[in-house]
Structure formats: structure tokens, C-alpha cells
mmCIF file of C-alpha atoms in Angstrom:
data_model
loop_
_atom_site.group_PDB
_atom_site.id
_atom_site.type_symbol
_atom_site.label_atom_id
_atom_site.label_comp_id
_atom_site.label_asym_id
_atom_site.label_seq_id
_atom_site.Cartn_x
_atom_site.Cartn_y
_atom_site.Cartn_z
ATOM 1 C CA UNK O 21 -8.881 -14.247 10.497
ATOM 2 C CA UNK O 22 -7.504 -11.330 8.342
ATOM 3 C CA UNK O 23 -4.515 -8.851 10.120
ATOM 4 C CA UNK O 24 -6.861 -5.961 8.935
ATOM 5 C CA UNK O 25 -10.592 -5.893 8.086
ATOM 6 C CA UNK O 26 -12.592 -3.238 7.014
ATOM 7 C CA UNK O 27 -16.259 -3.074 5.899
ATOM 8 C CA UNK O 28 -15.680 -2.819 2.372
ATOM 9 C CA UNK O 29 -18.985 -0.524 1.364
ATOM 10 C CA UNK O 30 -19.563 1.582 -0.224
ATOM 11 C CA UNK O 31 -20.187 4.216 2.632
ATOM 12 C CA UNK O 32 -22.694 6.985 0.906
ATOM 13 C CA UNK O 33 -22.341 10.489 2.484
ATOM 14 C CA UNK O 34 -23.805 13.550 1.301
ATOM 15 C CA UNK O 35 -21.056 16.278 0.100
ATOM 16 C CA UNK O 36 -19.996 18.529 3.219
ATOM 17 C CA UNK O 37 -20.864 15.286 5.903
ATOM 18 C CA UNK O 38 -18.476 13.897 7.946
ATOM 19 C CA UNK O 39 -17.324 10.242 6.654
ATOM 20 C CA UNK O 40 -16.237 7.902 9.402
ATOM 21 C CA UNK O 41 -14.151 4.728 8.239
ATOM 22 C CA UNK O 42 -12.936 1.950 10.620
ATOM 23 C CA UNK O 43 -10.429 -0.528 10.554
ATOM 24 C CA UNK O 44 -10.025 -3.568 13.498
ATOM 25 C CA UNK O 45 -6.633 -5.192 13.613
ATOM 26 C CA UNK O 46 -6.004 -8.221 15.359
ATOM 27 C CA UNK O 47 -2.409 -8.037 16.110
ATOM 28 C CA UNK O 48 -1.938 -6.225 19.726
ATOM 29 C CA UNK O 49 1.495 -5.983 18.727
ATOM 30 C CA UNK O 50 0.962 -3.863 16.275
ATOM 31 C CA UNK O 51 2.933 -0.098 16.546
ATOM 32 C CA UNK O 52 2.059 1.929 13.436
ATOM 33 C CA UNK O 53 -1.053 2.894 12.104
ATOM 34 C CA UNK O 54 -1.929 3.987 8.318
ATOM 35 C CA UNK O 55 -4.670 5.297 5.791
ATOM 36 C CA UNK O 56 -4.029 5.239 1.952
ATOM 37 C CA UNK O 57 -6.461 6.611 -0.370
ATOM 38 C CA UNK O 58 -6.395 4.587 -3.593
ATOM 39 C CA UNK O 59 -8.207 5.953 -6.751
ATOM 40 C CA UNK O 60 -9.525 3.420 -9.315
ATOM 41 C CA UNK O 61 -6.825 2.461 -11.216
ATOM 42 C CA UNK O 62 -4.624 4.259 -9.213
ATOM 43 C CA UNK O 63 -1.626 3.688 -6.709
ATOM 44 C CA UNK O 64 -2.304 4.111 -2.782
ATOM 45 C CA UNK O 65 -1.601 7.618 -1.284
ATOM 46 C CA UNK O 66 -0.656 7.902 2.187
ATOM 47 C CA UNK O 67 -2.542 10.388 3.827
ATOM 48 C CA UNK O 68 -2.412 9.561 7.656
ATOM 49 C CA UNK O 69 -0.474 8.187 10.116
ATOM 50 C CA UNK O 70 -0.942 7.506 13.640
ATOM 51 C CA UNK O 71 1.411 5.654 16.115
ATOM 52 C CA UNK O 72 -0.030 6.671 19.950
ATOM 53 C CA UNK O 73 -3.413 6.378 21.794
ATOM 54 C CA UNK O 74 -5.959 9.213 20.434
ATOM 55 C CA UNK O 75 -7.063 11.513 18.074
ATOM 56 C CA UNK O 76 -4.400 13.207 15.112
ATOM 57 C CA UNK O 77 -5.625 15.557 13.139
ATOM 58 C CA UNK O 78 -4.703 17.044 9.577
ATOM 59 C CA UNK O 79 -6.813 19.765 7.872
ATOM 60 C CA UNK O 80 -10.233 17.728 6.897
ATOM 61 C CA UNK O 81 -8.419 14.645 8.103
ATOM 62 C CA UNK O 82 -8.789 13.126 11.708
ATOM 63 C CA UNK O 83 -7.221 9.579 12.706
ATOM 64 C CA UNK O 84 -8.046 7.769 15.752
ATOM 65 C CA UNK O 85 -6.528 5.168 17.536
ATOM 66 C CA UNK O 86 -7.734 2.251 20.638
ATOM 67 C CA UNK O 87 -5.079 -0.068 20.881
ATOM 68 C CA UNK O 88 -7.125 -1.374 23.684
ATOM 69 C CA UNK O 89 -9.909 -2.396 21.066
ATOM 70 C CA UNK O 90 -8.002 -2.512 18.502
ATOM 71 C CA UNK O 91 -9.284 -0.021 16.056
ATOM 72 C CA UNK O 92 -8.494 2.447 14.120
ATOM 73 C CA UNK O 93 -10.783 5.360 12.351
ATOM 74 C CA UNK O 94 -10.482 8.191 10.214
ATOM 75 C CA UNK O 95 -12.604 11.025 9.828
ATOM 76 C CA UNK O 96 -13.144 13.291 7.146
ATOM 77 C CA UNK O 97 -15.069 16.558 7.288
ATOM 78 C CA UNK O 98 -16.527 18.534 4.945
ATOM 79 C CA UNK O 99 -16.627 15.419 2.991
ATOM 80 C CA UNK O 100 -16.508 16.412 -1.523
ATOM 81 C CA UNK O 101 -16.988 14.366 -3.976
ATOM 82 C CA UNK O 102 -13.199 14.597 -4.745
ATOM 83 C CA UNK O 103 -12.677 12.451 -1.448
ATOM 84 C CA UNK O 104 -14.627 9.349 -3.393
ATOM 85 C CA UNK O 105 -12.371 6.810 -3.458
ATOM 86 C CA UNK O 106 -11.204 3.459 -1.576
ATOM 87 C CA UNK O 107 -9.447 3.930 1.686
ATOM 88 C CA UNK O 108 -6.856 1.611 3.083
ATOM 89 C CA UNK O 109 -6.447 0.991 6.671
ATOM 90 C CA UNK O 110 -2.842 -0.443 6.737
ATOM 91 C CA UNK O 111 -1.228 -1.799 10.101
ATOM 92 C CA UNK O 112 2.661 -2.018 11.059
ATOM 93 C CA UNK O 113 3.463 -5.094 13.375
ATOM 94 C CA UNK O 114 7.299 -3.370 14.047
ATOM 95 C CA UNK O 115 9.004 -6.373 11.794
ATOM 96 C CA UNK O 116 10.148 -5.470 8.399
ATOM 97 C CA UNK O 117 7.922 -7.950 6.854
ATOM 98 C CA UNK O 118 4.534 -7.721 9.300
ATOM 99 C CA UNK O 119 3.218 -4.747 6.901
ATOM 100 C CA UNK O 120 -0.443 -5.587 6.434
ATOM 101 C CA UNK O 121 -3.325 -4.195 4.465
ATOM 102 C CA UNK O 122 -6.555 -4.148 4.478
ATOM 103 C CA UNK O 123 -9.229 -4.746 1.387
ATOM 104 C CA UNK O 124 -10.547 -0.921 1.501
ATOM 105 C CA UNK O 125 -13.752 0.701 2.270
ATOM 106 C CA UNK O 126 -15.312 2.425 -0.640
ATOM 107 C CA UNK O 127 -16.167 6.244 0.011
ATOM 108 C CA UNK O 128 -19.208 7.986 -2.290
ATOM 109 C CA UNK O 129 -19.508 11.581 -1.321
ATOM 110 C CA UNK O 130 -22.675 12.753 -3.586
ATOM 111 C CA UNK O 131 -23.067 15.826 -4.353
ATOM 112 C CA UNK V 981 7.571 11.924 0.352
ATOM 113 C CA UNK V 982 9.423 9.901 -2.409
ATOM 114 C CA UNK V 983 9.353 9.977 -5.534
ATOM 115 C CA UNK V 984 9.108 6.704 -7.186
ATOM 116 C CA UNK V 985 8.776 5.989 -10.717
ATOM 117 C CA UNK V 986 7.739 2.407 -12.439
ATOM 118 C CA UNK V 987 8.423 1.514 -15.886
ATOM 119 C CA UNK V 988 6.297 0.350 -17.811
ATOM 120 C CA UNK V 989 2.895 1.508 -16.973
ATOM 121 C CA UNK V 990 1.139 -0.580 -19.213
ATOM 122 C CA UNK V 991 2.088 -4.098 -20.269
ATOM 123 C CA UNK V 992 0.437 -6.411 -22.518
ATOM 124 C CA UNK V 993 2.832 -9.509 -23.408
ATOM 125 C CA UNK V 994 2.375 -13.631 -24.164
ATOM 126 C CA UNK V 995 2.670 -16.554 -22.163
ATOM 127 C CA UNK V 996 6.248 -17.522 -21.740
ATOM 128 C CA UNK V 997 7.420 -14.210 -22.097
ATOM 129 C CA UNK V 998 10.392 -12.309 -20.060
ATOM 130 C CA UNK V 999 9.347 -9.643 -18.747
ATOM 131 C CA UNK V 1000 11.192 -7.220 -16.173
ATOM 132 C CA UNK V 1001 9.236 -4.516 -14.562
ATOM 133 C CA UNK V 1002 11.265 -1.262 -13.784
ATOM 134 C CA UNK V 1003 11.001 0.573 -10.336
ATOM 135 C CA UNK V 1004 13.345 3.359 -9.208
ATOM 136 C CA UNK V 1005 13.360 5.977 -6.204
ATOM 137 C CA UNK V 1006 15.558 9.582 -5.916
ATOM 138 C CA UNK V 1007 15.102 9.903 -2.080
ATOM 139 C CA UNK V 1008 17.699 7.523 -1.093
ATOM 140 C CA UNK V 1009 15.487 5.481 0.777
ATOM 141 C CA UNK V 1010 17.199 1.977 2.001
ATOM 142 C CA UNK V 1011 13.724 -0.159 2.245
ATOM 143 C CA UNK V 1012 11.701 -0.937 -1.078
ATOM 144 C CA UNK V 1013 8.445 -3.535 -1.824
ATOM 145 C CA UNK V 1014 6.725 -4.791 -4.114
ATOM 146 C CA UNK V 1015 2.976 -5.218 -4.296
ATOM 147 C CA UNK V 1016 0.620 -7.233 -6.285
ATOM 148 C CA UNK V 1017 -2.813 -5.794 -6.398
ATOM 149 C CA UNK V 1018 -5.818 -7.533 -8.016
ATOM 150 C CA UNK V 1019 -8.906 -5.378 -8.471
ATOM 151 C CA UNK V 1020 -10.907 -4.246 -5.312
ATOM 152 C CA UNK V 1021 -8.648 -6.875 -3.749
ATOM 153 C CA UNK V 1022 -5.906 -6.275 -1.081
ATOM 154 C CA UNK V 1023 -2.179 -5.481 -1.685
ATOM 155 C CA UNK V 1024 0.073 -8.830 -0.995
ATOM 156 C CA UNK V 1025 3.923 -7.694 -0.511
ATOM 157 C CA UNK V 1026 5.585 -9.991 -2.836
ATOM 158 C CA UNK V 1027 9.146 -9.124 -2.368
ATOM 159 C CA UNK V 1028 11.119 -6.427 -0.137
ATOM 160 C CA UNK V 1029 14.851 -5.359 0.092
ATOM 161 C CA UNK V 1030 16.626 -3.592 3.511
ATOM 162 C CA UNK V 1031 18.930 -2.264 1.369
ATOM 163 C CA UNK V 1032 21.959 -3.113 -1.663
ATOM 164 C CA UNK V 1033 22.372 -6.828 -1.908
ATOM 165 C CA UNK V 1034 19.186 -7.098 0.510
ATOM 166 C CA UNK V 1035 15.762 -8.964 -1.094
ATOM 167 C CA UNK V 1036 13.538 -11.071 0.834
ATOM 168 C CA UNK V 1037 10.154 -12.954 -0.449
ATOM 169 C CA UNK V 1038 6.912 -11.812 1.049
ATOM 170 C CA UNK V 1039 3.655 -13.351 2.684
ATOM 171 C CA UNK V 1040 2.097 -13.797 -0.952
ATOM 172 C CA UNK V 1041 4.038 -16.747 -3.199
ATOM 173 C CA UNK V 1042 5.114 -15.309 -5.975
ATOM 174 C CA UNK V 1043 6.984 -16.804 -9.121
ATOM 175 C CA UNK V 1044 8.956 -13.619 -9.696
ATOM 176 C CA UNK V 1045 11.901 -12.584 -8.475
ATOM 177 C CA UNK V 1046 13.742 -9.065 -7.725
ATOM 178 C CA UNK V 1047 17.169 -7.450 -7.332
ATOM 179 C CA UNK V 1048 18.598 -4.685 -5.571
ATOM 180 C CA UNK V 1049 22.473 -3.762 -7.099
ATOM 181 C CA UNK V 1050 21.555 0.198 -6.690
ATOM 182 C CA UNK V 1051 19.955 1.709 -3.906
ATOM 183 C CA UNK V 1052 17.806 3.439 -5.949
ATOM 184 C CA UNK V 1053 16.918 0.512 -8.214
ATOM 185 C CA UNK V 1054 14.821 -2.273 -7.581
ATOM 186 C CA UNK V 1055 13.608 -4.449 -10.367
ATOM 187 C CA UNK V 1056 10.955 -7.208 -10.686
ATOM 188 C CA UNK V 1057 11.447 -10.136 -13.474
ATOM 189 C CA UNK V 1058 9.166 -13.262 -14.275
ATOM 190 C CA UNK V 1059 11.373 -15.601 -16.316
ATOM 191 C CA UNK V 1060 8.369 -16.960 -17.806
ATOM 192 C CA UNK V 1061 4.942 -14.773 -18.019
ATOM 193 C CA UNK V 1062 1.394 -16.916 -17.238
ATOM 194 C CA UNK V 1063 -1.984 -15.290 -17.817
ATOM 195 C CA UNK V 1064 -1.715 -15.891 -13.716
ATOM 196 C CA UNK V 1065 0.638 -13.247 -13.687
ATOM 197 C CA UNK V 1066 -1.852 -10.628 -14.989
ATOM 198 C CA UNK V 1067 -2.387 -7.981 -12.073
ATOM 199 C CA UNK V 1068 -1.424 -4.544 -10.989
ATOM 200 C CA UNK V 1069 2.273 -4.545 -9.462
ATOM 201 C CA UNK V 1070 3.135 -1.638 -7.013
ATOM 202 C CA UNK V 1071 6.525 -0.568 -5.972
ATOM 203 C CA UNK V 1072 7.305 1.264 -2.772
ATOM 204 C CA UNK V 1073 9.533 2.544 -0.760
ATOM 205 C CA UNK V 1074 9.905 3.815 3.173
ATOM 206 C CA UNK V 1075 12.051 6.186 4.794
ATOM 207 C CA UNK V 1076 14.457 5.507 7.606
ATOM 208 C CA UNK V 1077 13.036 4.957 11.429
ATOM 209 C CA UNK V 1078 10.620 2.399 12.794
ATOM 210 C CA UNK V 1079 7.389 2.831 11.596
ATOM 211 C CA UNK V 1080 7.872 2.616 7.828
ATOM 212 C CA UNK V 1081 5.503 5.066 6.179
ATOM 213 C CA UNK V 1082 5.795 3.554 2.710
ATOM 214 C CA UNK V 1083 5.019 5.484 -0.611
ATOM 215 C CA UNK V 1084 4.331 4.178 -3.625
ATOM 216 C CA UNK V 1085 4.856 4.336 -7.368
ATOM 217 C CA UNK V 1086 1.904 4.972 -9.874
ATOM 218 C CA UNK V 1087 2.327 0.676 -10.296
ATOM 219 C CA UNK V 1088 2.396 -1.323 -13.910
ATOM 220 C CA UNK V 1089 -0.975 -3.645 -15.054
ATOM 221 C CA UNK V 1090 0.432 -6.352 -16.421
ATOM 222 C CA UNK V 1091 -1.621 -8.437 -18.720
ATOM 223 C CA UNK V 1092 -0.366 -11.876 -20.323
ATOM 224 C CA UNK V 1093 -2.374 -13.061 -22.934
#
């Protein structure tokens, strides 16, 4: 069993529809909470981070968190084409070394 | 956010090759990785440092190694370059506290031939 899995896609939405990405975890010991977006052929840009129980939210940008079921989301509203790309759902087990990735979900936002 | 800049970007070389792959970082930061990242494939940490005179291997084996002398430094060599080597290699690096938000560098594609 992978630390992180995410469906890898590609998730289709229609530009200005609200893309919702998930990410399960399977270490309950896990205290930090990430999502990269990675452009092809590019390096992975952090662009939220959650560490509690519940919704954050940054301009288009919402993360979620259930550390009861494990799971982390982010939304995007007002979805544009510029958001295509592969986001990472990236977990923090507290230990220097327990950094884990997952494989990315593909985003197409069609104009 | 860091700034983190990887040297070179682009690297085409031959088997048995030395190659060292170039990675520094102006914030200061005390933690640094290294990634290796196949094509719509996961990232593997490969090597990490808490700090000078700090390196530690990763979850992924890795023929490489990597040195920390500078803080702001932290370089990746393979003695002896394999087409098995060929990959994208990301550097990062995390600010202090506990929940490491790492940022990367724009990475090198290495390709041995």
C-alpha cells in the first residue's frame, strides 16, 4: 500500500467549474498536509498547506482535511485553463525523513 | 519562499561519466533534499541534510551521493553515470519549524547515453 494515493486522471472540467482533487493517506500519524502543482517539465510549486481538521482557504484555492478518514482535498474555483496541470498531494509523517508524495492527479480545465 | 537554484538544467553525458549536479539556496534554510522524478511518476527523496556536515540517504536507493560543507550548498555527484541514472533530479529546501513546507528548485534532466 502506497503512503499517498491519488486517482491519477485526468479530471476534465469545463473553464470557470470547480475542480475537486483528493488524496487518502494511510499513515494516521501523519501532521502536515500539502498540494504542489507541477507543470510538465516543470518543478513542483507549493500552493497549499493544511495542518488542522477543516477547510483553509486561499483566493481560488480551498484545502480540506479528515484526519478521521484520512483524506485530504483541494478545491479550485473558477477553474482556467492556466490551472491545467498535475497536482501533488504530499503528506508529512512529523520525522525528517517520513515526507511522502503522491503520483499526481492530472487537471484539464477546457476552455 | 526560497529561492533555490540548480545547475545544470540540462545534462546529456556518457556512461561512466562524473557528473556533479549543482543546487544552492539564499534563504538560509538548514534542511535540503533531493528528488528523483521519472515522468508522470512520483518524487523518491534520495538524499537529505539537517544542516552543515548533516546528509542522510532516503527511502529510494540511490548510487549517488551528496555533501553539505555550506549551508547554502548542497551538491549531488554519481562517480560513475549509467543510462539508469537518466531522470529529472529536484533539489529542495524547507524552512525552520515542524511541518517542513519544502520548495523546490526548477530540477536538472539528466540523460546518460
Amino acid at each position: 500500500q502506497k503512503e499517498v494515493e491519488q486517482n491519477s486522471g485526468p479530471l476534465s472540467v469545463p473553464e470557470g467549474a470547480i475542480a475537486s482533487l483528493n488524496c487518502t493517506y494511510s499513515d494516521r500519524g501523519s501532521q502536515s498536509f500539502f498540494w504542489y502543482r507541477q507543470y510538465s517539465g516543470k518543478s513542483p510549486e507549493l500552493i497549499m498547506s493544511i495542518y488542522s481538521n477543516g477547510d483553509k482557504e486561499d483566493g481560488r484555492f480551498t484545502a480540506q482535511l479528515n484526519k478521521a478518514s484520512q483524506y485530504v482535498s483541494l478545491l479550485i474555483r473558477d477553474s482556467q485553463p492556466s490551472d491545467s496541470a498535475t497536482y501533488l498531494c504530499a503528506v508529512n509523517l512529523g520525522n525528517f525523513n517520513k515526507f511522502y508524495f503522491g503520483s499526481g492527479t492530472k487537471l484539464n480545465v477546457k476552455p | 519562499e526560497a529561492d533555490i537554484y540548480q545547475t545544470p538544467r540540462y545534462l546529456v553525458i556518457g556512461t561512466g561519466k562524473k557528473i556533479t549536479l549543482e543546487c544552492s539556496q539564499t534563504m538560509g534554510h538548514d534542511k535540503m533534499y533531493w528528488y528523483q522524478q521519472d515522468p508522470g511518476m512520483e518524487l523518491h527523496l534520495i538524499h537529505y541534510s539537517y544542516g552543515v556536515n548533516s546528509t542522510e540517504k532516503g527511502d529510494l536507493s540511490s548510487e549517488s551521493t551528496v555533501s553539505r560543507i555550506r549551508t547554502e550548498h548542497f551538491p549531488l555527484t554519481l562517480e560513475s553515470a549509467r543510462p539508469s541514472h537518466t531522470s529529472q533530479y529536484l533539489c529542495a529546501s524547507s524552512e525552520p519549524g515542524e511541518y517542513d513546507e519544502q520548495y523546490f528548485g526548477p530540477g536538472t534532466r539528466l540523460t546518460v547515453t
